[in-house]
PDB file of C-alpha atoms and ligand atoms in Angstrom:
ATOM      1  CA  UNK F  66      -0.444   0.519   0.041  1.00  0.00           C
ATOM      2  CA  UNK F  67       1.531   3.292  -0.724  1.00  0.00           C
ATOM      3  CA  UNK F  68       3.272   5.129   1.654  1.00  0.00           C
ATOM      4  CA  UNK F  69       2.746   9.084   1.145  1.00  0.00           C
ATOM      5  CA  UNK F  70       3.873   9.964   4.227  1.00  0.00           C
ATOM      6  CA  UNK F  71       5.582   8.361   7.532  1.00  0.00           C
ATOM      7  CA  UNK F  72       7.401   9.663  10.457  1.00  0.00           C
ATOM      8  CA  UNK F  73       8.099   8.692  12.935  1.00  0.00           C
ATOM      9  CA  UNK F  74       8.198   9.920  17.158  1.00  0.00           C
ATOM     10  CA  UNK F  75       9.244   8.022  20.121  1.00  0.00           C
ATOM     11  CA  UNK F  76       6.795   7.330  23.466  1.00  0.00           C
ATOM     12  CA  UNK F  77       8.890   7.501  25.807  1.00  0.00           C
ATOM     13  CA  UNK F  78       7.406  10.260  28.609  1.00  0.00           C
ATOM     14  CA  UNK F  79       3.977  12.205  29.512  1.00  0.00           C
ATOM     15  CA  UNK F  80       4.965  15.835  27.643  1.00  0.00           C
ATOM     16  CA  UNK F  81       5.374  13.138  24.590  1.00  0.00           C
ATOM     17  CA  UNK F  82       2.168  12.477  24.998  1.00  0.00           C
ATOM     18  CA  UNK F  83       1.260  15.981  24.691  1.00  0.00           C
ATOM     19  CA  UNK F  84       3.670  15.715  21.737  1.00  0.00           C
ATOM     20  CA  UNK F  85       1.428  12.993  20.033  1.00  0.00           C
ATOM     21  CA  UNK F  86      -2.108  14.369  20.002  1.00  0.00           C
ATOM     22  CA  UNK F  87      -0.781  17.549  18.093  1.00  0.00           C
ATOM     23  CA  UNK F  88       0.950  15.671  15.084  1.00  0.00           C
ATOM     24  CA  UNK F  89      -1.872  13.186  15.103  1.00  0.00           C
ATOM     25  CA  UNK F  90      -4.173  15.831  14.861  1.00  0.00           C
ATOM     26  CA  UNK F  91      -2.537  18.157  12.391  1.00  0.00           C
ATOM     27  CA  UNK F  92      -2.156  15.036  10.536  1.00  0.00           C
ATOM     28  CA  UNK F  93      -5.566  14.410  10.241  1.00  0.00           C
ATOM     29  CA  UNK F  94      -5.939  17.956   9.159  1.00  0.00           C
ATOM     30  CA  UNK F  95      -4.060  17.422   6.536  1.00  0.00           C
ATOM     31  CA  UNK F  96      -6.118  14.661   5.235  1.00  0.00           C
ATOM     32  CA  UNK F  97      -8.798  16.877   5.394  1.00  0.00           C
ATOM     33  CA  UNK F  98     -11.069  13.964   8.792  1.00  0.00           C
ATOM     34  CA  UNK F  99     -13.401  15.730  10.272  1.00  0.00           C
ATOM     35  CA  UNK F 100     -13.068  17.616  12.987  1.00  0.00           C
ATOM     36  CA  UNK F 101     -14.894  14.571  15.018  1.00  0.00           C
ATOM     37  CA  UNK F 102     -13.097  11.893  13.052  1.00  0.00           C
ATOM     38  CA  UNK F 103     -10.104  14.070  14.639  1.00  0.00           C
ATOM     39  CA  UNK F 104     -10.966  13.757  17.376  1.00  0.00           C
ATOM     40  CA  UNK F 105     -11.875   9.832  17.475  1.00  0.00           C
ATOM     41  CA  UNK F 106      -7.764   9.404  16.177  1.00  0.00           C
ATOM     42  CA  UNK F 107      -6.462  11.798  18.737  1.00  0.00           C
ATOM     43  CA  UNK F 108      -7.992   9.972  20.959  1.00  0.00           C
ATOM     44  CA  UNK F 109      -7.641   6.605  20.397  1.00  0.00           C
ATOM     45  CA  UNK F 110      -3.198   7.859  19.697  1.00  0.00           C
ATOM     46  CA  UNK F 111      -3.494   9.259  22.897  1.00  0.00           C
ATOM     47  CA  UNK F 112      -5.326   5.864  24.712  1.00  0.00           C
ATOM     48  CA  UNK F 113      -2.630   3.652  22.793  1.00  0.00           C
ATOM     49  CA  UNK F 114       0.921   6.447  23.867  1.00  0.00           C
ATOM     50  CA  UNK F 115      -0.198   5.718  27.499  1.00  0.00           C
ATOM     51  CA  UNK F 116      -0.126   2.159  26.979  1.00  0.00           C
ATOM     52  CA  UNK F 117       3.007   1.991  25.001  1.00  0.00           C
ATOM     53  CA  UNK F 118       4.176   4.337  27.794  1.00  0.00           C
ATOM     54  CA  UNK F 119       2.561   2.449  31.641  1.00  0.00           C
ATOM     55  CA  UNK F 120       2.659  -0.403  30.942  1.00  0.00           C
ATOM     56  CA  UNK F 121       5.182  -1.072  27.627  1.00  0.00           C
ATOM     57  CA  UNK F 122       7.995   1.201  29.762  1.00  0.00           C
ATOM     58  CA  UNK F 123       8.105   3.096  26.147  1.00  0.00           C
ATOM     59  CA  UNK F 124       8.141   2.491  22.527  1.00  0.00           C
ATOM     60  CA  UNK F 125       7.230   4.572  19.309  1.00  0.00           C
ATOM     61  CA  UNK F 126       4.575   5.934  17.205  1.00  0.00           C
ATOM     62  CA  UNK F 127       5.207   5.285  13.327  1.00  0.00           C
ATOM     63  CA  UNK F 128       2.529   7.700  12.220  1.00  0.00           C
ATOM     64  CA  UNK F 129       2.045   7.024   7.750  1.00  0.00           C
ATOM     65  CA  UNK F 130       0.306   8.770   6.150  1.00  0.00           C
ATOM     66  CA  UNK F 131      -1.595   6.490   3.330  1.00  0.00           C
ATOM     67  CA  UNK F 132      -3.229   5.655  -0.308  1.00  0.00           C
ATOM     68  CA  UNK F 133      -4.815   3.448  -1.116  1.00  0.00           C
ATOM     69  CA  UNK F 134      -6.642   4.005  -4.801  1.00  0.00           C
ATOM     70  CA  UNK F 135      -9.086   7.182  -3.738  1.00  0.00           C
ATOM     71  CA  UNK F 136      -9.038   6.840  -0.194  1.00  0.00           C
ATOM     72  CA  UNK F 137      -6.616   8.518   2.628  1.00  0.00           C
ATOM     73  CA  UNK F 138      -5.547   6.726   5.646  1.00  0.00           C
ATOM     74  CA  UNK F 139      -3.842   7.894   8.755  1.00  0.00           C
ATOM     75  CA  UNK F 140      -2.062   4.232  10.031  1.00  0.00           C
ATOM     76  CA  UNK F 141      -0.431   4.692  14.169  1.00  0.00           C
ATOM     77  CA  UNK F 142       2.126   1.788  15.126  1.00  0.00           C
ATOM     78  CA  UNK F 143       2.977   1.399  18.619  1.00  0.00           C
ATOM     79  CA  UNK F 144       5.580  -0.203  19.545  1.00  0.00           C
ATOM     80  CA  UNK F 145       7.867  -0.798  22.917  1.00  0.00           C
ATOM     81  CA  UNK F 146       9.932  -3.900  24.192  1.00  0.00           C
ATOM     82  CA  UNK F 147       8.185  -3.655  27.055  1.00  0.00           C
ATOM     83  CA  UNK F 148       6.868  -7.105  29.209  1.00  0.00           C
ATOM     84  CA  UNK F 149       3.916  -8.264  26.527  1.00  0.00           C
ATOM     85  CA  UNK F 150       0.375  -9.046  26.493  1.00  0.00           C
ATOM     86  CA  UNK F 151      -0.083 -13.001  28.018  1.00  0.00           C
ATOM     87  CA  UNK F 152      -3.918 -12.623  27.404  1.00  0.00           C
ATOM     88  CA  UNK F 153      -4.894 -10.465  24.950  1.00  0.00           C
ATOM     89  CA  UNK F 154      -8.520 -11.692  24.268  1.00  0.00           C
ATOM     90  CA  UNK F 155      -8.411 -10.717  28.365  1.00  0.00           C
ATOM     91  CA  UNK F 156      -6.564  -6.996  28.049  1.00  0.00           C
ATOM     92  CA  UNK F 157      -9.026  -6.080  25.196  1.00  0.00           C
ATOM     93  CA  UNK F 158     -11.714  -6.963  27.172  1.00  0.00           C
ATOM     94  CA  UNK F 159     -13.395  -3.816  28.561  1.00  0.00           C
ATOM     95  CA  UNK F 160     -13.181  -3.356  32.331  1.00  0.00           C
ATOM     96  CA  UNK F 161      -9.360  -5.078  32.629  1.00  0.00           C
ATOM     97  CA  UNK F 162      -6.708  -3.544  33.939  1.00  0.00           C
ATOM     98  CA  UNK F 163      -4.097  -5.023  35.557  1.00  0.00           C
ATOM     99  CA  UNK F 164      -3.493  -2.167  37.824  1.00  0.00           C
ATOM    100  CA  UNK F 165      -4.743   1.161  38.862  1.00  0.00           C
ATOM    101  CA  UNK F 166      -6.199   2.247  34.573  1.00  0.00           C
ATOM    102  CA  UNK F 167     -10.030   1.682  34.488  1.00  0.00           C
ATOM    103  CA  UNK F 168      -9.301  -0.847  31.465  1.00  0.00           C
ATOM    104  CA  UNK F 169     -11.681   0.326  28.541  1.00  0.00           C
ATOM    105  CA  UNK F 170      -7.865   1.825  26.355  1.00  0.00           C
ATOM    106  CA  UNK F 171      -8.137  -0.812  24.115  1.00  0.00           C
ATOM    107  CA  UNK F 172     -11.296  -1.526  23.681  1.00  0.00           C
ATOM    108  CA  UNK F 173     -12.499   1.989  23.565  1.00  0.00           C
ATOM    109  CA  UNK F 174      -9.284   2.558  20.511  1.00  0.00           C
ATOM    110  CA  UNK F 175     -10.438  -0.280  19.017  1.00  0.00           C
ATOM    111  CA  UNK F 176     -13.658   1.035  18.475  1.00  0.00           C
ATOM    112  CA  UNK F 177     -12.795   4.403  17.700  1.00  0.00           C
ATOM    113  CA  UNK F 178     -10.454   3.304  14.024  1.00  0.00           C
ATOM    114  CA  UNK F 179     -11.834   1.637  11.044  1.00  0.00           C
ATOM    115  CA  UNK F 180      -8.343  -0.750  11.843  1.00  0.00           C
ATOM    116  CA  UNK F 181      -7.099  -2.737  15.107  1.00  0.00           C
ATOM    117  CA  UNK F 182      -4.227  -4.783  15.102  1.00  0.00           C
ATOM    118  CA  UNK F 183      -2.777  -5.532  18.236  1.00  0.00           C
ATOM    119  CA  UNK F 184      -0.437  -7.729  18.106  1.00  0.00           C
ATOM    120  CA  UNK F 185       1.837  -9.336  21.751  1.00  0.00           C
ATOM    121  CA  UNK F 186       4.464 -11.265  22.338  1.00  0.00           C
ATOM    122  CA  UNK F 187       5.328 -12.052  26.326  1.00  0.00           C
ATOM    123  CA  UNK F 188       8.582 -10.962  26.816  1.00  0.00           C
ATOM    124  CA  UNK F 189       9.427  -8.969  23.968  1.00  0.00           C
ATOM    125  CA  UNK F 190       7.080  -6.366  23.880  1.00  0.00           C
ATOM    126  CA  UNK F 191       3.380  -4.558  22.231  1.00  0.00           C
ATOM    127  CA  UNK F 192       2.440  -3.613  19.160  1.00  0.00           C
ATOM    128  CA  UNK F 193      -0.832  -2.268  17.484  1.00  0.00           C
ATOM    129  CA  UNK F 194      -1.576  -0.835  14.666  1.00  0.00           C
ATOM    130  CA  UNK F 195      -4.538   1.689  13.883  1.00  0.00           C
ATOM    131  CA  UNK F 196      -6.164   2.910  10.786  1.00  0.00           C
ATOM    132  CA  UNK F 197      -8.705   4.699  10.250  1.00  0.00           C
ATOM    133  CA  UNK F 198      -9.972   5.810   7.069  1.00  0.00           C
ATOM    134  CA  UNK F 199     -10.863   9.623   5.413  1.00  0.00           C
TER     135      UNK F 199
HETATM  136  N1  ATP H 286       2.100  -1.903  25.252  1.00  0.00           N
HETATM  137  C1  ATP H 286       1.659  -3.280  26.721  1.00  0.00           C
HETATM  138  N2  ATP H 286       2.296  -3.721  27.357  1.00  0.00           N
HETATM  139  C2  ATP H 286       1.890  -4.434  28.404  1.00  0.00           C
HETATM  140  N3  ATP H 286       0.257  -3.982  28.703  1.00  0.00           N
HETATM  141  C3  ATP H 286       0.017  -3.492  28.576  1.00  0.00           C
HETATM  142  C4  ATP H 286      -0.210  -2.780  26.898  1.00  0.00           C
HETATM  143  N4  ATP H 286      -0.920  -2.019  26.474  1.00  0.00           N
HETATM  144  C5  ATP H 286      -1.910  -2.311  27.339  1.00  0.00           C
HETATM  145  N5  ATP H 286      -1.974  -3.415  28.057  1.00  0.00           N
HETATM  146  C6  ATP H 286      -2.402  -4.934  29.220  1.00  0.00           C
HETATM  147  O1  ATP H 286      -3.509  -4.302  28.839  1.00  0.00           O
HETATM  148  C7  ATP H 286      -4.843  -4.030  29.671  1.00  0.00           C
HETATM  149  C8  ATP H 286      -5.573  -2.933  29.138  1.00  0.00           C
HETATM  150  O2  ATP H 286      -4.869  -1.642  29.381  1.00  0.00           O
HETATM  151  P1  ATP H 286      -6.226  -0.225  28.980  1.00  0.00           P
HETATM  152  O3  ATP H 286      -5.759   0.255  27.954  1.00  0.00           O
HETATM  153  O4  ATP H 286      -7.462  -1.091  27.604  1.00  0.00           O
HETATM  154  O5  ATP H 286      -6.631  -0.087  29.720  1.00  0.00           O
HETATM  155  P2  ATP H 286      -5.443   0.132  31.156  1.00  0.00           P
HETATM  156  O6  ATP H 286      -4.131   1.109  30.263  1.00  0.00           O
HETATM  157  O7  ATP H 286      -4.691  -0.641  32.670  1.00  0.00           O
HETATM  158  O8  ATP H 286      -6.048   1.170  31.998  1.00  0.00           O
HETATM  159  P3  ATP H 286      -7.206   2.676  31.202  1.00  0.00           P
HETATM  160  O9  ATP H 286      -8.883   2.581  30.635  1.00  0.00           O
HETATM  161  O10 ATP H 286      -6.076   3.830  31.643  1.00  0.00           O
HETATM  162  O11 ATP H 286      -6.696   2.660  30.546  1.00  0.00           O
HETATM  163  C9  ATP H 286      -3.483  -3.223  30.695  1.00  0.00           C
HETATM  164  O12 ATP H 286      -4.371  -3.310  32.726  1.00  0.00           O
HETATM  165  C10 ATP H 286      -1.808  -3.739  31.000  1.00  0.00           C
HETATM  166  O13 ATP H 286      -2.071  -4.891  31.387  1.00  0.00           O
HETATM  167 MG1   MG H 287      -4.414   2.238  29.117  1.00  0.00          MG
END
């Protein structure tokens, strides 16, 4: 799939979450997303960035502007080399948290985008890829 533009940014601390929100907002505006769709992907990105920091011990976000046929989209890939997720189905359940949270981040993010993929290996890390099409 043709990638028109791509950038990798660090996701290691709270200020990075603010930067991620700003970059995702800017890229979705550039794509011509509606205000509602901008907010959806910014919210999803925010949750995943926080998970990368809080549960994954920090990592990166790859932002990609996609062009498939006549449609355009924004693909975001969050990757860390933290402890990984032992039970992905359980982690995806609304209300499940391994500690302290509301347990709504992963399920909520999935509902805000068109495509959601989670890969994780215990002891190796976690990769979450989301895509929102215009
Ligand atoms: N990058 C990650 N690395 C390791 N575990 C993760 C990662 N992301 C999510 N998890 C696991 O999945 C669980 C569910 O994540 P989710 O974001 O839904 O809830 P939460 O972060 O616990 O709470 P919140 O509602 O505040 O986001 C987490 O509690 C954690 O155990
Ligand atoms: Mg979370």
